Amino acid sequence: MLNVGKIEEGLVLDHIKAGKSMEIYRYLQLDKLDCTVAIIKNARSNKMKKKDIIKVECDINMLNLDILGYIDHNITVNIIQKGEIVEKMALHLPKEIKNVIHCHNPRCITSIEQELPHIFVLADEVKEIYRCKYCEEKYSKKASHDK
Amino acid sequence: MKHLLSPLDFSTEELDSLFHLADDIEREPGKYAHMCAGKKLATCFYEPSTRTRLSFETAMLNLGGNVIGFSDAASSSASKGESVADTTRVICCFADICAMRHPKEGAAYVAASRSSIPIINAGDGGHQHPTQTLTDLMTIHALKGRLGNFTIGLCGDLKFGRTVHSLINALVRYENVKFIFISPEELRVPDYIIEMLKEKEIPYEEVINLESCIPQLDLLYMTRVQRERFFNEEDYVRLKDFYILDRAKMALAKQDCLVLHPLPRVNEISVEVDEDERAVYFKQVQYGVYVRMALILTLLELV
């Protein structure tokens, strides 16, 4: 099996659904960071059979982790300091997400004004419903999973 | 600084103050005739709406202020591709307050987020039209003397009618309001409103027949079936005259049952009903001016 070394300071995103790591790489804008990033695809997992892992060696404040809660709240976020796990962060659905999902309402102002950020606000945490900040168009996270 | 983007932007206490101010304006208009002297209202109408624009302009002129603006997108910089955000920044240099109508939903929110002057949403597509809701509430407040403790029937197009949805959302904040939704099956009130009423345990009924429920109503809010909402002309023709309120139906209503309509009316209220004292839809237009006057004074912090 492929071995990737320990990191000294940063975070390890574990239990990423197999094949989803590149999506997370893009959402977290890891391409813009000048630090070591390791992406492990299709690693063996007892719990998930196959999983992806991302290791990032950087100051954790440089990353907006809220978005992870939206993408998949089952991801384990391990905070690493001096080579050891010091904290496992719980993920929640973020209150607001920007430019992650796009409003498909043809009557929404974002449909004609391209420079506007697509902002969705959490309207119902239990039902995982977001609404467009401009037109209030509903976006159900559960429904999008079911597709 | 406050904007008005949705009817729920004002608490019921703030609405009470607004309606009491509008009452006072109705009683003593002279007292307010110069309150906006030196102030300018910009009416930025990206789509035509004669009634709403004239109501805003009349309100500002009644307050001694001035009006600038445009009445369709073709005569604005939008035709050159200017964004709502940029137009708003420009308007802020000219005017003290702005009423904006735009065909796209959320346009007023974009304007407000970039604005240094109060923005009033004068209608953003099928989304919100808060000053129509204020007008409806003001009419009920002025002529019924209360906002609550009544049964209101909403009749016609309850599916697409944004004035109906906004009015329901505004009225659920008051005590003891019962709703009767009168519509053909195809134009029923949307499920999310029914769910909201169930959640709040607010009594409601859905019926098809107007005659059978009209005797129990304290208020009847009629709406027009809008041709532009239909993809199929056949459906529109079939449903447009589903309800026609006439003298015979009014004879079944209570002596103090008020009939409201956001206008324009087409066939859904027979002209013979206009003579009935309970038909208050033209008075409603006048209350729209009073409440817009009160709104302008409030947002400009002149009272």
CSV table of C-alpha atoms in Angstrom, one decimal:
chain,number,residue,atom,x,y,z
A,1,MET,CA,0.0,0.0,0.0
A,2,LEU,CA,1.1,3.6,-0.8
A,3,ASN,CA,2.4,5.4,2.2
A,4,VAL,CA,2.2,9.2,2.7
A,5,GLY,CA,4.2,10.6,5.5
A,6,LYS,CA,2.9,12.4,8.6
A,7,ILE,CA,2.4,16.2,8.6
A,8,GLU,CA,3.6,18.4,11.4
A,9,GLU,CA,0.9,21.1,11.4
A,10,GLY,CA,-2.3,21.3,9.4
A,11,LEU,CA,-5.2,19.1,8.9
A,12,VAL,CA,-6.2,15.7,7.6
A,13,LEU,CA,-9.6,15.3,6.0
A,14,ASP,CA,-10.5,11.6,6.4
A,15,HIS,CA,-13.5,9.5,5.3
A,16,ILE,CA,-14.1,11.5,2.2
A,17,LYS,CA,-16.4,9.6,-0.1
A,18,ALA,CA,-14.2,7.8,-2.7
A,19,GLY,CA,-13.7,10.0,-5.8
A,20,LYS,CA,-14.8,13.2,-4.1
A,21,SER,CA,-11.4,14.5,-3.1
A,22,MET,CA,-10.8,16.7,-6.2
A,23,GLU,CA,-14.1,18.4,-5.7
A,24,ILE,CA,-13.1,19.3,-2.2
A,25,TYR,CA,-9.7,20.4,-3.4
A,26,ARG,CA,-11.5,22.9,-5.7
A,27,TYR,CA,-14.0,24.1,-3.1
A,28,LEU,CA,-11.2,24.7,-0.5
A,29,GLN,CA,-9.2,26.4,-3.2
A,30,LEU,CA,-6.2,24.4,-2.2
A,31,ASP,CA,-4.6,25.1,-5.6
A,32,LYS,CA,-4.1,28.7,-4.4
A,33,LEU,CA,-2.1,27.6,-1.4
A,34,ASP,CA,1.7,27.4,-1.4
A,35,CYS,CA,2.0,24.4,0.9
A,36,THR,CA,2.2,20.7,0.8
A,37,VAL,CA,-1.1,19.0,-0.2
A,38,ALA,CA,-1.5,15.2,-0.5
A,39,ILE,CA,-4.5,13.7,-2.1
A,40,ILE,CA,-5.0,10.0,-1.6
A,41,LYS,CA,-7.7,8.4,-3.7
A,42,ASN,CA,-9.4,5.1,-3.2
A,43,ALA,CA,-7.6,4.2,0.0
A,44,ARG,CA,-8.7,1.1,1.8
A,45,SER,CA,-11.2,1.6,4.6
A,46,ASN,CA,-12.9,-0.8,7.0
A,47,LYS,CA,-15.8,1.5,7.4
A,48,MET,CA,-16.3,2.7,3.8
A,49,LYS,CA,-14.4,0.0,1.8
A,50,LYS,CA,-12.9,2.8,-0.2
A,51,LYS,CA,-12.3,6.4,0.8
A,52,ASP,CA,-10.3,9.5,-0.2
A,53,ILE,CA,-8.0,11.5,2.2
A,54,ILE,CA,-6.6,14.9,1.9
A,55,LYS,CA,-3.6,16.1,4.0
A,56,VAL,CA,-2.8,19.8,4.0
A,57,GLU,CA,0.3,21.2,5.8
A,58,CYS,CA,-0.7,24.8,6.6
A,59,ASP,CA,-2.1,27.1,9.2
A,60,ILE,CA,-5.8,25.9,9.5
A,61,ASN,CA,-7.1,29.4,9.7
A,62,MET,CA,-6.1,29.8,6.1
A,63,LEU,CA,-9.0,27.5,5.1
A,64,ASN,CA,-12.7,28.0,5.1
A,65,LEU,CA,-13.9,24.7,6.5
A,66,ASP,CA,-17.5,25.7,6.7
A,67,ILE,CA,-18.0,24.6,3.2
A,68,LEU,CA,-17.0,21.0,4.1
A,69,GLY,CA,-20.2,20.8,6.3
A,70,TYR,CA,-22.2,21.5,3.2
A,71,ILE,CA,-20.3,19.1,0.9
A,72,ASP,CA,-20.4,16.1,3.3
A,73,HIS,CA,-20.8,16.3,7.0
A,74,ASN,CA,-19.5,12.8,7.4
A,75,ILE,CA,-16.0,13.9,6.6
A,76,THR,CA,-13.7,13.6,9.6
A,77,VAL,CA,-11.5,16.7,10.1
A,78,ASN,CA,-8.4,16.1,12.2
A,79,ILE,CA,-6.4,19.1,13.4
A,80,ILE,CA,-2.7,18.3,13.6
A,81,GLN,CA,-0.1,20.1,15.7
A,82,LYS,CA,3.4,18.8,16.3
A,83,GLY,CA,2.6,15.7,14.3
A,84,GLU,CA,-0.3,14.6,16.6
A,85,ILE,CA,-4.1,14.9,16.3
A,86,VAL,CA,-5.1,17.6,18.8
A,87,GLU,CA,-8.7,18.0,17.8
A,88,LYS,CA,-11.4,16.3,15.7
A,89,MET,CA,-13.8,18.9,14.4
A,90,ALA,CA,-17.5,18.3,14.1
A,91,LEU,CA,-19.0,19.6,10.8
A,92,HIS,CA,-22.3,21.4,10.5
A,93,LEU,CA,-24.2,22.8,7.6
A,94,PRO,CA,-22.9,26.4,7.1
A,95,LYS,CA,-25.4,29.2,7.6
A,96,GLU,CA,-24.5,30.7,4.2
A,97,ILE,CA,-22.7,29.4,1.2
A,98,LYS,CA,-21.2,31.5,-1.6
A,99,ASN,CA,-20.6,30.3,-5.2
A,100,VAL,CA,-21.0,26.7,-4.3
A,101,ILE,CA,-24.4,26.1,-5.8
A,102,HIS,CA,-26.0,28.2,-8.5
A,103,CYS,CA,-29.5,29.6,-8.6
A,104,HIS,CA,-31.3,28.0,-11.5
A,105,ASN,CA,-34.4,30.2,-11.3
A,106,PRO,CA,-34.6,32.0,-14.7
A,107,ARG,CA,-36.4,34.9,-13.0
A,108,CYS,CA,-33.6,35.5,-10.5
A,109,ILE,CA,-31.5,38.6,-10.8
A,110,THR,CA,-28.4,36.4,-10.9
A,111,SER,CA,-29.6,35.0,-14.2
A,112,ILE,CA,-28.8,38.3,-16.0
A,113,GLU,CA,-26.1,39.9,-13.8
A,114,GLN,CA,-23.2,37.6,-14.1
A,115,GLU,CA,-20.9,39.3,-11.6
A,116,LEU,CA,-23.2,38.7,-8.6
A,117,PRO,CA,-22.1,36.0,-6.2
A,118,HIS,CA,-24.5,33.1,-5.9
A,119,ILE,CA,-25.4,33.1,-2.2
A,120,PHE,CA,-27.6,30.6,-0.5
A,121,VAL,CA,-28.8,30.8,3.1
A,122,LEU,CA,-29.7,27.9,5.3
A,123,ALA,CA,-33.4,28.0,5.8
A,124,ASP,CA,-34.1,24.7,7.5
A,125,GLU,CA,-31.3,22.7,9.1
A,126,VAL,CA,-33.3,19.6,9.7
A,127,LYS,CA,-34.6,19.4,6.1
A,128,GLU,CA,-31.3,20.7,4.8
A,129,ILE,CA,-33.0,23.4,2.8
A,130,TYR,CA,-31.1,26.4,1.4
A,131,ARG,CA,-32.7,29.4,-0.2
A,132,CYS,CA,-31.2,31.8,-2.7
A,133,LYS,CA,-30.5,35.1,-1.0
A,134,TYR,CA,-31.9,37.1,-3.9
A,135,CYS,CA,-35.0,35.3,-5.0
A,136,GLU,CA,-35.5,32.7,-2.2
A,137,GLU,CA,-35.6,29.8,-4.6
A,138,LYS,CA,-35.5,26.6,-2.6
A,139,TYR,CA,-32.6,24.2,-2.9
A,140,SER,CA,-32.9,21.0,-1.1
A,141,LYS,CA,-29.6,19.3,-0.3
A,142,LYS,CA,-31.4,16.0,0.4
A,143,ALA,CA,-33.2,16.1,-2.9
A,144,SER,CA,-30.0,16.7,-4.7
A,145,HIS,CA,-28.4,13.7,-3.0
A,146,ASP,CA,-31.3,11.5,-4.0
A,147,LYS,CA,-30.8,12.3,-7.7
B,1,MET,CA,-30.9,53.2,7.6
B,2,LYS,CA,-33.8,51.0,6.7
B,3,HIS,CA,-35.0,49.6,3.4
B,4,LEU,CA,-38.3,47.9,2.6
B,5,LEU,CA,-37.7,44.8,0.5
B,6,SER,CA,-40.3,42.3,1.9
B,7,PRO,CA,-43.5,42.9,3.9
B,8,LEU,CA,-42.0,41.2,6.8
B,9,ASP,CA,-39.1,43.7,7.1
B,10,PHE,CA,-41.3,45.7,9.5
B,11,SER,CA,-42.4,44.2,12.8
B,12,THR,CA,-46.1,44.5,13.7
B,13,GLU,CA,-45.2,47.3,16.1
B,14,GLU,CA,-43.5,49.2,13.3
B,15,LEU,CA,-46.5,48.6,11.0
B,16,ASP,CA,-48.8,49.9,13.7
B,17,SER,CA,-46.7,53.2,13.9
B,18,LEU,CA,-46.8,53.4,10.1
B,19,PHE,CA,-50.5,52.9,9.9
B,20,HIS,CA,-51.2,55.5,12.7
B,21,LEU,CA,-49.0,58.0,10.8
B,22,ALA,CA,-51.0,57.2,7.6
B,23,ASP,CA,-54.2,57.8,9.6
B,24,ASP,CA,-52.9,61.2,10.7
B,25,ILE,CA,-51.9,62.0,7.1
B,26,GLU,CA,-55.5,61.2,6.0
B,27,ARG,CA,-56.9,63.4,8.8
B,28,GLU,CA,-54.6,66.4,8.4
B,29,PRO,CA,-52.8,66.3,5.0
B,30,GLY,CA,-51.8,70.0,5.3
B,31,LYS,CA,-49.5,69.2,8.2
B,32,TYR,CA,-47.4,67.0,6.0
B,33,ALA,CA,-47.5,69.0,2.8
B,34,HIS,CA,-43.9,70.4,3.0
B,35,MET,CA,-42.2,67.7,5.1
B,36,CYS,CA,-40.2,66.5,2.2
B,37,ALA,CA,-39.3,69.9,0.8
B,38,GLY,CA,-35.9,69.7,-0.8
B,39,LYS,CA,-35.9,65.8,-0.9
B,40,LYS,CA,-36.0,63.7,-4.1
B,41,LEU,CA,-37.6,60.4,-4.7
B,42,ALA,CA,-36.1,58.3,-7.6
B,43,THR,CA,-38.6,56.0,-9.2
B,44,CYS,CA,-36.5,53.4,-11.1
B,45,PHE,CA,-39.0,51.3,-13.0
B,46,TYR,CA,-37.4,48.7,-15.2
B,47,GLU,CA,-40.8,47.5,-16.3
B,48,PRO,CA,-43.9,49.5,-16.8
B,49,SER,CA,-46.3,49.8,-13.8
B,50,THR,CA,-48.4,52.9,-14.1
B,51,ARG,CA,-50.4,52.5,-10.9
B,52,THR,CA,-47.6,51.8,-8.5
B,53,ARG,CA,-45.3,54.4,-10.0
B,54,LEU,CA,-47.9,57.1,-9.9
B,55,SER,CA,-48.9,56.2,-6.4
B,56,PHE,CA,-45.2,56.7,-5.3
B,57,GLU,CA,-44.9,59.9,-7.2
B,58,THR,CA,-48.1,61.3,-5.8
B,59,ALA,CA,-47.0,60.3,-2.3
B,60,MET,CA,-43.8,62.3,-2.7
B,61,LEU,CA,-45.4,65.3,-4.3
B,62,ASN,CA,-48.1,65.4,-1.5
B,63,LEU,CA,-45.2,65.7,0.9
B,64,GLY,CA,-43.7,68.6,-1.0
B,65,GLY,CA,-40.8,66.6,-2.4
B,66,ASN,CA,-39.6,66.1,-6.0
B,67,VAL,CA,-39.5,63.1,-8.2
B,68,ILE,CA,-36.9,61.9,-10.8
B,69,GLY,CA,-36.7,58.5,-12.5
B,70,PHE,CA,-37.4,56.4,-15.5
B,71,SER,CA,-40.5,54.3,-16.3
B,72,ASP,CA,-39.1,51.4,-18.4
B,73,ALA,CA,-35.8,49.7,-18.9
B,74,ALA,CA,-35.4,51.0,-22.5
B,75,SER,CA,-35.0,54.6,-21.2
B,76,SER,CA,-32.5,53.6,-18.5
B,77,SER,CA,-28.8,52.7,-18.7
B,78,ALA,CA,-29.9,49.1,-18.3
B,79,SER,CA,-30.4,49.1,-22.1
B,80,LYS,CA,-26.7,49.8,-22.3
B,81,GLY,CA,-25.9,46.9,-20.1
B,82,GLU,CA,-25.5,48.7,-16.8
B,83,SER,CA,-25.9,46.5,-13.7
B,84,VAL,CA,-28.5,47.2,-11.0
B,85,ALA,CA,-25.7,47.7,-8.5
B,86,ASP,CA,-24.0,50.4,-10.7
B,87,THR,CA,-27.3,52.2,-11.4
B,88,THR,CA,-28.0,52.2,-7.7
B,89,ARG,CA,-24.7,53.8,-6.9
B,90,VAL,CA,-25.4,56.5,-9.5
B,91,ILE,CA,-29.0,57.1,-8.2
B,92,CYS,CA,-27.6,57.6,-4.7
B,93,CYS,CA,-25.8,60.7,-5.9
B,94,PHE,CA,-29.1,62.2,-7.2
B,95,ALA,CA,-31.8,61.2,-4.8
B,96,ASP,CA,-32.6,60.8,-1.1
B,97,ILE,CA,-34.8,57.7,-1.5
B,98,CYS,CA,-35.5,55.2,-4.3
B,99,ALA,CA,-38.5,53.1,-5.3
B,100,MET,CA,-37.4,50.3,-7.6
B,101,ARG,CA,-39.4,47.9,-9.8
B,102,HIS,CA,-37.6,45.2,-11.7
B,103,PRO,CA,-38.7,42.1,-13.6
B,104,LYS,CA,-36.0,40.0,-12.0
B,105,GLU,CA,-36.4,38.6,-8.4
B,106,GLY,CA,-34.0,39.9,-5.9
B,107,ALA,CA,-33.1,43.1,-7.8
B,108,ALA,CA,-34.2,45.3,-5.0
B,109,TYR,CA,-32.0,43.3,-2.6
B,110,VAL,CA,-29.0,43.9,-4.9
B,111,ALA,CA,-29.8,47.6,-4.9
B,112,ALA,CA,-30.2,47.8,-1.2
B,113,SER,CA,-26.9,46.0,-0.6
B,114,ARG,CA,-25.1,48.7,-2.6
B,115,SER,CA,-27.1,51.7,-1.6
B,116,SER,CA,-26.5,54.7,0.7
B,117,ILE,CA,-30.1,55.7,0.5
B,118,PRO,CA,-33.3,53.8,1.5
B,119,ILE,CA,-34.6,51.4,-1.2
B,120,ILE,CA,-38.2,50.5,-1.5
B,121,ASN,CA,-39.0,47.4,-3.4
B,122,ALA,CA,-41.8,48.4,-5.7
B,123,GLY,CA,-42.1,44.8,-7.1
B,124,ASP,CA,-39.3,42.4,-8.1
B,125,GLY,CA,-40.8,39.9,-10.6
B,126,GLY,CA,-43.1,37.4,-9.0
B,127,HIS,CA,-41.2,37.6,-5.7
B,128,GLN,CA,-42.3,40.5,-3.4
B,129,HIS,CA,-44.4,43.6,-3.7
B,130,PRO,CA,-44.4,44.9,-0.1
B,131,THR,CA,-46.1,48.2,-0.6
B,132,GLN,CA,-49.1,46.4,-2.1
B,133,THR,CA,-49.3,44.4,1.1
B,134,LEU,CA,-48.9,47.6,3.2
B,135,THR,CA,-51.8,49.0,1.1
B,136,ASP,CA,-54.0,46.0,1.8
B,137,LEU,CA,-53.2,46.0,5.5
B,138,MET,CA,-53.7,49.8,5.7
B,139,THR,CA,-57.1,49.5,4.1
B,140,ILE,CA,-58.2,46.8,6.5
B,141,HIS,CA,-56.8,48.7,9.5
B,142,ALA,CA,-58.6,52.0,8.4
B,143,LEU,CA,-61.9,50.5,7.4
B,144,LYS,CA,-62.2,47.6,9.8
B,145,GLY,CA,-60.5,49.3,12.7
B,146,ARG,CA,-58.4,46.2,13.5
B,147,LEU,CA,-55.9,43.8,12.0
B,148,GLY,CA,-57.1,40.5,13.4
B,149,ASN,CA,-60.2,38.8,14.7
B,150,PHE,CA,-61.7,38.2,11.3
B,151,THR,CA,-62.4,35.7,8.6
B,152,ILE,CA,-60.9,36.6,5.3
B,153,GLY,CA,-61.7,34.9,2.0
B,154,LEU,CA,-59.1,35.0,-0.7
B,155,CYS,CA,-60.6,34.3,-4.1
B,156,GLY,CA,-59.3,33.6,-7.6
B,157,ASP,CA,-55.7,32.9,-8.6
B,158,LEU,CA,-54.1,31.8,-5.3
B,159,LYS,CA,-51.3,29.9,-7.0
B,160,PHE,CA,-49.5,32.6,-8.9
B,161,GLY,CA,-50.8,35.7,-7.1
B,162,ARG,CA,-47.9,37.1,-5.2
B,163,THR,CA,-50.1,39.8,-3.5
B,164,VAL,CA,-52.1,36.9,-2.0
B,165,HIS,CA,-49.0,35.1,-0.7
B,166,SER,CA,-47.6,38.3,0.8
B,167,LEU,CA,-50.9,39.2,2.5
B,168,ILE,CA,-51.2,35.7,4.0
B,169,ASN,CA,-47.6,35.9,5.4
B,170,ALA,CA,-48.4,39.4,6.8
B,171,LEU,CA,-51.7,38.4,8.4
B,172,VAL,CA,-50.5,35.3,10.2
B,173,ARG,CA,-48.7,37.6,12.5
B,174,TYR,CA,-52.0,38.9,13.9
B,175,GLU,CA,-54.4,37.3,16.4
B,176,ASN,CA,-57.4,35.2,15.4
B,177,VAL,CA,-57.4,35.4,11.7
B,178,LYS,CA,-59.1,32.6,9.8
B,179,PHE,CA,-58.4,32.1,6.1
B,180,ILE,CA,-60.8,30.7,3.5
B,181,PHE,CA,-59.1,30.0,0.2
B,182,ILE,CA,-61.5,30.0,-2.7
B,183,SER,CA,-60.0,28.8,-6.0
B,184,PRO,CA,-60.4,26.3,-8.8
B,185,GLU,CA,-58.3,23.2,-8.2
B,186,GLU,CA,-55.6,24.3,-10.7
B,187,LEU,CA,-55.0,27.6,-8.9
B,188,ARG,CA,-54.9,26.4,-5.3
B,189,VAL,CA,-52.7,28.2,-2.8
B,190,PRO,CA,-49.2,26.6,-2.8
B,191,ASP,CA,-48.3,23.8,-0.5
B,192,TYR,CA,-45.6,25.7,1.4
B,193,ILE,CA,-48.3,28.2,2.6
B,194,ILE,CA,-50.6,25.4,3.7
B,195,GLU,CA,-47.7,23.8,5.6
B,196,MET,CA,-46.8,27.1,7.3
B,197,LEU,CA,-50.5,27.5,8.4
B,198,LYS,CA,-50.6,24.0,9.8
B,199,GLU,CA,-47.3,24.5,11.6
B,200,LYS,CA,-48.6,27.7,13.2
B,201,GLU,CA,-52.0,26.1,13.9
B,202,ILE,CA,-53.9,28.8,12.0
B,203,PRO,CA,-57.4,27.8,10.9
B,204,TYR,CA,-58.0,27.7,7.1
B,205,GLU,CA,-60.4,26.1,4.6
B,206,GLU,CA,-60.0,25.4,0.9
B,207,VAL,CA,-63.2,25.6,-1.1
B,208,ILE,CA,-64.1,25.9,-4.7
B,209,ASN,CA,-67.6,27.5,-4.4
B,210,LEU,CA,-67.7,31.2,-3.5
B,211,GLU,CA,-71.5,31.4,-2.8
B,212,SER,CA,-71.3,28.8,-0.1
B,213,CYS,CA,-68.7,30.5,2.0
B,214,ILE,CA,-69.4,34.2,1.3
B,215,PRO,CA,-71.9,34.6,4.3
B,216,GLN,CA,-69.2,33.9,6.9
B,217,LEU,CA,-66.6,36.4,5.5
B,218,ASP,CA,-65.6,39.7,7.2
B,219,LEU,CA,-63.3,40.4,4.2
B,220,LEU,CA,-63.2,39.2,0.7
B,221,TYR,CA,-60.0,39.7,-1.3
B,222,MET,CA,-60.6,39.1,-5.0
B,223,THR,CA,-57.8,38.6,-7.5
B,224,ARG,CA,-57.4,38.5,-11.2
B,225,VAL,CA,-56.4,35.4,-13.2
B,226,GLN,CA,-53.3,36.7,-15.0
B,227,ARG,CA,-52.9,35.6,-18.6
B,228,GLU,CA,-49.1,35.9,-18.5
B,229,ARG,CA,-48.9,33.1,-15.9
B,230,PHE,CA,-50.4,30.5,-18.3
B,231,PHE,CA,-48.5,28.5,-20.9
B,232,ASN,CA,-51.7,27.3,-22.4
B,233,GLU,CA,-54.3,29.8,-23.7
B,234,GLU,CA,-57.1,27.2,-23.4
B,235,ASP,CA,-56.5,26.9,-19.6
B,236,TYR,CA,-56.5,30.7,-19.2
B,237,VAL,CA,-59.8,31.0,-21.1
B,238,ARG,CA,-61.3,28.2,-19.0
B,239,LEU,CA,-60.3,29.7,-15.7
B,240,LYS,CA,-60.4,33.5,-16.2
B,241,ASP,CA,-64.1,33.8,-15.6
B,242,PHE,CA,-64.3,31.1,-12.9
B,243,TYR,CA,-65.4,33.6,-10.3
B,244,ILE,CA,-67.5,36.7,-11.0
B,245,LEU,CA,-68.6,38.7,-8.0
B,246,ASP,CA,-71.9,40.3,-8.7
B,247,ARG,CA,-74.8,41.9,-6.9
B,248,ALA,CA,-76.5,38.5,-6.3
B,249,LYS,CA,-73.4,37.1,-4.5
B,250,MET,CA,-73.0,40.3,-2.6
B,251,ALA,CA,-76.5,39.9,-1.3
B,252,LEU,CA,-75.3,36.8,0.5
B,253,ALA,CA,-72.4,38.6,2.2
B,254,LYS,CA,-72.5,40.2,5.7
B,255,GLN,CA,-73.5,43.9,5.8
B,256,ASP,CA,-69.9,44.8,6.9
B,257,CYS,CA,-68.0,42.4,4.6
B,258,LEU,CA,-65.4,44.5,2.8
B,259,VAL,CA,-64.4,43.6,-0.8
B,260,LEU,CA,-60.7,44.3,-1.7
B,261,HIS,CA,-58.8,43.9,-4.9
B,262,PRO,CA,-55.2,44.8,-5.8
B,263,LEU,CA,-56.4,46.0,-9.2
B,264,PRO,CA,-56.5,46.0,-12.2
B,265,ARG,CA,-59.9,44.3,-12.2
B,266,VAL,CA,-61.0,42.5,-15.4
B,267,ASN,CA,-64.2,40.4,-15.2
B,268,GLU,CA,-63.9,39.0,-11.7
B,269,ILE,CA,-65.9,41.8,-10.1
B,270,SER,CA,-68.9,42.9,-12.0
B,271,VAL,CA,-69.1,46.8,-12.4
B,272,GLU,CA,-72.5,46.7,-10.7
B,273,VAL,CA,-70.7,45.9,-7.4
B,274,ASP,CA,-68.8,49.2,-7.6
B,275,GLU,CA,-71.9,51.0,-6.3
B,276,ASP,CA,-72.0,48.8,-3.2
B,277,GLU,CA,-70.5,50.5,-0.1
B,278,ARG,CA,-68.7,47.4,0.8
B,279,ALA,CA,-66.7,47.5,-2.4
B,280,VAL,CA,-63.6,49.4,-1.2
B,281,TYR,CA,-61.0,48.6,-4.0
B,282,PHE,CA,-60.9,52.2,-5.2
B,283,LYS,CA,-60.6,53.5,-1.6
B,284,GLN,CA,-57.7,51.0,-1.4
B,285,VAL,CA,-55.8,53.0,-4.0
B,286,GLN,CA,-56.2,56.1,-1.9
B,287,TYR,CA,-54.9,54.3,1.2
B,288,GLY,CA,-52.0,53.1,-0.9
B,289,VAL,CA,-51.0,56.8,-1.3
B,290,TYR,CA,-51.3,57.5,2.4
B,291,VAL,CA,-49.3,54.5,3.4
B,292,ARG,CA,-46.6,55.3,0.9
B,293,MET,CA,-46.4,58.8,2.2
B,294,ALA,CA,-46.0,57.4,5.7
B,295,LEU,CA,-43.4,55.0,4.5
B,296,ILE,CA,-41.3,57.7,2.8
B,297,LEU,CA,-41.4,59.9,5.9
B,298,THR,CA,-40.5,56.9,8.1
B,299,LEU,CA,-37.6,55.7,5.9
B,300,LEU,CA,-36.3,59.3,5.6
B,301,GLU,CA,-36.5,59.5,9.4
B,302,LEU,CA,-38.5,62.8,9.1
B,303,VAL,CA,-41.0,61.8,11.8
